[in-house]
Amino acid sequence: MEEESSARKVMGNYLKIIDPEEVTEGFQPANPATLEVTKMVMKELKRNQFKGDDSQDPWEHLINFKETCALQKRTGKVTDDQKKLFLFSYSLARQAKDWLYCLPARTIETWKDLEEKFLEKYFTKSQYDERKAELLEFKQERKESLSQSYERFKLLKR
């Protein structure tokens, strides 16, 4: 009798979802919106996907992403924040997309919230140290005008 009540569970039983509400539908911002994404914008988002490995610069990805977002027209009462939050998942792949889909649903209120979480995750200490060293060691190059040097410096600060 006692054996029946304490039946052994096999590993597969732990993987079964008991509550269908537990199934994630992917990243869900707190104030979601829906857009009809143009083919050109979708192509650009896919072409510049961030995968989450150390070889990619998260700041550069965000700059490219914002440029692509500017190509997508807003419809109705969709805000710029909602547009970026809607499109961001299309700009990610592999580990980065997995990370996004693991964020708790409806915890991201604004684009700034998501941007900060993204940089916390993917702007590594080594990337920070490298940028800091470049800024601290910055010098005007030979035969470089002051304005050219200043433009190069501004690019480093981004």
XYZ file of C-alpha atoms in Angstrom, residues 20 56 125:
3
model
C -1.394 26.019 -19.582
C 29.123 41.797 -31.011
C 33.187 44.226 -18.164
